[in-house]
PDB file of C-alpha atoms in Angstrom:
ATOM      1  CA  MET A   1     146.664 165.725  65.948  1.00  0.00           C
ATOM      2  CA  LYS A   2     150.390 165.435  66.529  1.00  0.00           C
ATOM      3  CA  PRO A   3     151.409 163.392  69.584  1.00  0.00           C
ATOM      4  CA  PRO A   4     153.239 165.335  72.311  1.00  0.00           C
ATOM      5  CA  ILE A   5     157.014 165.231  72.244  1.00  0.00           C
ATOM      6  CA  VAL A   6     158.382 163.122  75.049  1.00  0.00           C
ATOM      7  CA  TRP A   7     161.937 164.001  76.047  1.00  0.00           C
ATOM      8  CA  ILE A   8     163.805 160.934  77.115  1.00  0.00           C
ATOM      9  CA  THR A   9     167.070 161.250  78.949  1.00  0.00           C
ATOM     10  CA  MET A  10     169.817 158.717  78.456  1.00  0.00           C
ATOM     11  CA  LEU A  11     172.428 157.586  80.891  1.00  0.00           C
ATOM     12  CA  PRO A  12     175.824 157.003  79.292  1.00  0.00           C
ATOM     13  CA  CYS A  13     176.844 153.395  78.863  1.00  0.00           C
ATOM     14  CA  THR A  14     179.137 152.790  81.834  1.00  0.00           C
ATOM     15  CA  ASP A  15     178.797 149.014  82.005  1.00  0.00           C
ATOM     16  CA  PRO A  16     182.357 147.630  82.215  1.00  0.00           C
ATOM     17  CA  LEU A  17     181.177 144.484  80.411  1.00  0.00           C
ATOM     18  CA  SER A  18     179.821 146.469  77.475  1.00  0.00           C
ATOM     19  CA  PRO A  19     181.830 145.566  74.357  1.00  0.00           C
ATOM     20  CA  ALA A  20     184.076 148.236  72.893  1.00  0.00           C
ATOM     21  CA  GLY A  21     182.535 149.996  69.935  1.00  0.00           C
ATOM     22  CA  SER A  22     178.929 149.350  70.982  1.00  0.00           C
ATOM     23  CA  VAL A  23     176.303 152.081  70.811  1.00  0.00           C
ATOM     24  CA  SER A  24     173.523 152.467  73.400  1.00  0.00           C
ATOM     25  CA  LEU A  25     170.814 155.067  72.983  1.00  0.00           C
ATOM     26  CA  THR A  26     167.204 155.847  73.732  1.00  0.00           C
ATOM     27  CA  LEU A  27     164.660 156.793  71.077  1.00  0.00           C
ATOM     28  CA  PRO A  28     160.969 157.700  71.165  1.00  0.00           C
ATOM     29  CA  TYR A  29     158.339 155.037  70.489  1.00  0.00           C
ATOM     30  CA  PRO A  30     158.090 154.621  66.672  1.00  0.00           C
ATOM     31  CA  PRO A  31     154.994 154.256  64.535  1.00  0.00           C
ATOM     32  CA  SER A  32     154.019 150.764  63.415  1.00  0.00           C
ATOM     33  CA  ALA A  33     155.322 149.533  60.053  1.00  0.00           C
ATOM     34  CA  ASN A  34     151.688 149.661  58.906  1.00  0.00           C
ATOM     35  CA  ARG A  35     151.704 153.454  59.380  1.00  0.00           C
ATOM     36  CA  LEU A  36     154.995 154.489  57.744  1.00  0.00           C
ATOM     37  CA  TRP A  37     153.898 154.975  54.149  1.00  0.00           C
ATOM     38  CA  THR A  38     150.788 156.166  52.349  1.00  0.00           C
ATOM     39  CA  ARG A  39     149.682 156.244  48.755  1.00  0.00           C
ATOM     40  CA  ALA A  40     150.121 159.569  47.059  1.00  0.00           C
ATOM     41  CA  SER A  41     149.804 160.879  43.569  1.00  0.00           C
ATOM     42  CA  ARG A  42     151.744 163.682  41.988  1.00  0.00           C
ATOM     43  CA  PHE A  43     151.439 165.606  38.788  1.00  0.00           C
ATOM     44  CA  LYS A  44     153.549 164.344  35.934  1.00  0.00           C
ATOM     45  CA  LYS A  45     155.004 166.301  33.080  1.00  0.00           C
ATOM     46  CA  GLY A  46     152.458 166.834  30.349  1.00  0.00           C
ATOM     47  CA  GLY A  47     149.452 166.618  32.667  1.00  0.00           C
ATOM     48  CA  GLY A  48     147.762 163.863  34.571  1.00  0.00           C
ATOM     49  CA  ARG A  49     148.791 162.188  37.791  1.00  0.00           C
ATOM     50  CA  LYS A  50     151.496 159.657  38.591  1.00  0.00           C
ATOM     51  CA  PRO A  51     150.817 157.208  41.438  1.00  0.00           C
ATOM     52  CA  GLY A  52     153.420 156.754  44.176  1.00  0.00           C
ATOM     53  CA  ILE A  53     153.997 156.475  47.896  1.00  0.00           C
ATOM     54  CA  ARG A  54     155.261 158.918  50.514  1.00  0.00           C
ATOM     55  CA  LYS A  55     156.034 159.026  54.220  1.00  0.00           C
ATOM     56  CA  THR A  56     153.039 159.636  56.479  1.00  0.00           C
ATOM     57  CA  GLU A  57     152.890 162.742  58.658  1.00  0.00           C
ATOM     58  CA  GLU A  58     153.150 160.494  61.735  1.00  0.00           C
ATOM     59  CA  TYR A  59     156.356 158.908  60.394  1.00  0.00           C
ATOM     60  CA  ARG A  60     157.880 162.283  59.491  1.00  0.00           C
ATOM     61  CA  ALA A  61     157.082 163.640  62.964  1.00  0.00           C
ATOM     62  CA  TRP A  62     158.683 160.577  64.582  1.00  0.00           C
ATOM     63  CA  LEU A  63     161.795 160.858  62.392  1.00  0.00           C
ATOM     64  CA  GLU A  64     162.256 164.469  63.489  1.00  0.00           C
ATOM     65  CA  GLU A  65     161.672 163.629  67.157  1.00  0.00           C
ATOM     66  CA  ALA A  66     164.102 160.698  66.938  1.00  0.00           C
ATOM     67  CA  ARG A  67     166.688 162.885  65.203  1.00  0.00           C
ATOM     68  CA  VAL A  68     166.503 165.436  68.029  1.00  0.00           C
ATOM     69  CA  ALA A  69     166.863 162.643  70.609  1.00  0.00           C
ATOM     70  CA  TRP A  70     169.909 161.322  68.717  1.00  0.00           C
ATOM     71  CA  LEU A  71     171.537 164.760  68.539  1.00  0.00           C
ATOM     72  CA  LEU A  72     171.082 165.239  72.287  1.00  0.00           C
ATOM     73  CA  GLN A  73     172.655 161.868  73.092  1.00  0.00           C
ATOM     74  CA  ARG A  74     175.471 161.408  70.613  1.00  0.00           C
ATOM     75  CA  LYS A  75     178.031 163.618  72.367  1.00  0.00           C
ATOM     76  CA  ASN A  76     177.831 161.372  75.465  1.00  0.00           C
ATOM     77  CA  LEU A  77     178.339 158.099  73.607  1.00  0.00           C
ATOM     78  CA  PRO A  78     181.678 156.272  73.711  1.00  0.00           C
ATOM     79  CA  ALA A  79     181.083 155.213  70.082  1.00  0.00           C
ATOM     80  CA  ARG A  80     178.789 156.744  67.481  1.00  0.00           C
ATOM     81  CA  ARG A  81     178.936 154.071  64.798  1.00  0.00           C
ATOM     82  CA  VAL A  82     179.053 150.305  64.420  1.00  0.00           C
ATOM     83  CA  SER A  83     180.662 149.239  61.148  1.00  0.00           C
ATOM     84  CA  GLY A  84     179.926 145.922  59.472  1.00  0.00           C
ATOM     85  CA  ARG A  85     177.831 143.119  60.983  1.00  0.00           C
ATOM     86  CA  TYR A  86     176.002 143.933  64.212  1.00  0.00           C
ATOM     87  CA  ARG A  87     173.483 142.729  66.787  1.00  0.00           C
ATOM     88  CA  LEU A  88     170.493 144.922  67.576  1.00  0.00           C
ATOM     89  CA  GLU A  89     168.740 144.619  70.941  1.00  0.00           C
ATOM     90  CA  VAL A  90     165.771 146.834  71.766  1.00  0.00           C
ATOM     91  CA  LEU A  91     163.737 147.096  74.969  1.00  0.00           C
ATOM     92  CA  VAL A  92     160.398 148.733  74.147  1.00  0.00           C
ATOM     93  CA  TYR A  93     158.239 150.721  76.567  1.00  0.00           C
ATOM     94  CA  PRO A  94     154.811 151.062  74.901  1.00  0.00           C
ATOM     95  CA  PRO A  95     152.803 154.280  75.319  1.00  0.00           C
ATOM     96  CA  ASP A  96     149.737 152.415  76.626  1.00  0.00           C
ATOM     97  CA  MET A  97     148.445 148.930  77.427  1.00  0.00           C
ATOM     98  CA  ARG A  98     146.930 148.150  74.001  1.00  0.00           C
ATOM     99  CA  HIS A  99     147.894 144.878  72.360  1.00  0.00           C
ATOM    100  CA  ARG A 100     150.572 145.556  69.745  1.00  0.00           C
ATOM    101  CA  ASP A 101     152.942 143.638  67.471  1.00  0.00           C
ATOM    102  CA  VAL A 102     156.524 144.331  68.551  1.00  0.00           C
ATOM    103  CA  GLY A 103     157.798 143.149  65.148  1.00  0.00           C
ATOM    104  CA  ASN A 104     156.160 146.140  63.458  1.00  0.00           C
ATOM    105  CA  LEU A 105     158.599 148.495  65.222  1.00  0.00           C
ATOM    106  CA  GLU A 106     161.758 147.074  63.652  1.00  0.00           C
ATOM    107  CA  LYS A 107     161.484 148.687  60.203  1.00  0.00           C
ATOM    108  CA  ALA A 108     161.276 152.296  61.389  1.00  0.00           C
ATOM    109  CA  THR A 109     164.007 151.724  63.985  1.00  0.00           C
ATOM    110  CA  SER A 110     166.493 150.046  61.636  1.00  0.00           C
ATOM    111  CA  ASP A 111     165.871 152.545  58.835  1.00  0.00           C
ATOM    112  CA  PHE A 112     166.443 155.433  61.250  1.00  0.00           C
ATOM    113  CA  LEU A 113     169.693 153.943  62.582  1.00  0.00           C
ATOM    114  CA  GLN A 114     170.908 153.626  58.987  1.00  0.00           C
ATOM    115  CA  MET A 115     169.738 157.139  58.104  1.00  0.00           C
ATOM    116  CA  ILE A 116     171.747 158.759  60.934  1.00  0.00           C
ATOM    117  CA  GLY A 117     174.806 156.606  60.177  1.00  0.00           C
ATOM    118  CA  VAL A 118     174.936 154.494  63.350  1.00  0.00           C
ATOM    119  CA  ILE A 119     174.920 151.369  61.167  1.00  0.00           C
ATOM    120  CA  ASP A 120     176.130 150.965  57.590  1.00  0.00           C
ATOM    121  CA  ASN A 121     173.053 149.134  56.323  1.00  0.00           C
ATOM    122  CA  ASP A 122     170.232 147.278  58.046  1.00  0.00           C
ATOM    123  CA  HIS A 123     170.877 144.165  55.920  1.00  0.00           C
ATOM    124  CA  LEU A 124     174.113 143.704  57.935  1.00  0.00           C
ATOM    125  CA  ALA A 125     172.166 142.760  61.079  1.00  0.00           C
ATOM    126  CA  LYS A 126     173.283 139.363  62.359  1.00  0.00           C
ATOM    127  CA  SER A 127     170.485 139.284  64.921  1.00  0.00           C
ATOM    128  CA  VAL A 128     167.610 141.579  65.803  1.00  0.00           C
ATOM    129  CA  PHE A 129     165.915 141.258  69.187  1.00  0.00           C
ATOM    130  CA  PHE A 130     162.897 143.343  70.237  1.00  0.00           C
ATOM    131  CA  GLU A 131     161.340 142.815  73.645  1.00  0.00           C
ATOM    132  CA  TRP A 132     158.486 144.470  75.541  1.00  0.00           C
ATOM    133  CA  ALA A 133     159.433 145.915  78.913  1.00  0.00           C
ATOM    134  CA  ASP A 134     157.557 144.503  81.874  1.00  0.00           C
ATOM    135  CA  PRO A 135     154.701 146.623  83.233  1.00  0.00           C
ATOM    136  CA  PRO A 136     154.253 148.936  85.022  1.00  0.00           C
ATOM    137  CA  TYR A 137     155.878 151.163  82.446  1.00  0.00           C
ATOM    138  CA  THR A 138     157.930 153.920  83.992  1.00  0.00           C
ATOM    139  CA  LYS A 139     158.751 155.586  80.680  1.00  0.00           C
ATOM    140  CA  GLU A 140     157.870 155.553  76.996  1.00  0.00           C
ATOM    141  CA  GLY A 141     160.204 154.827  74.120  1.00  0.00           C
ATOM    142  CA  MET A 142     162.967 152.350  73.321  1.00  0.00           C
ATOM    143  CA  GLU A 143     166.333 151.535  74.822  1.00  0.00           C
ATOM    144  CA  ILE A 144     168.611 150.389  72.014  1.00  0.00           C
ATOM    145  CA  ALA A 145     171.946 148.555  72.079  1.00  0.00           C
ATOM    146  CA  ILE A 146     173.909 147.978  68.868  1.00  0.00           C
ATOM    147  CA  THR A 147     176.902 145.689  69.306  1.00  0.00           C
ATOM    148  CA  PRO A 148     179.496 144.723  66.685  1.00  0.00           C
ATOM    149  CA  TYR A 149     179.232 141.079  65.667  1.00  0.00           C
ATOM    150  CA  SER A 150     182.500 139.176  65.687  1.00  0.00           C
TER     151      SER A 150
END
């Protein structure tokens, strides 16, 4: 069963102390790194099967939902891209009160930011900071700030 789409609105970054060239956006809550890929086999030329891996349905659904959220927000952003080294700060609002590992959310988030071109490559991260929001949770998803590192 596909989780319901949660539309998250974003307020434009109007903080006067926000560094020039930084990107702030809101994305839906991603799947855990443990649920991004699955084993799959495909037919190879000449018969038989070739083992491999592919994205899970949950990951594909999240990528599409995150892409829609990005498209809705990008026109309101003062900057759409951070080139070179960067700092990534993420405030996470979990969908429920289950115990989770916040570190498992970094892979999907960083890969998505690279895929849409907000960052050049996730290996350029100088620091990555993920933090759980304090309960009670008023929303679900992630508030993301990408700042150029200088």
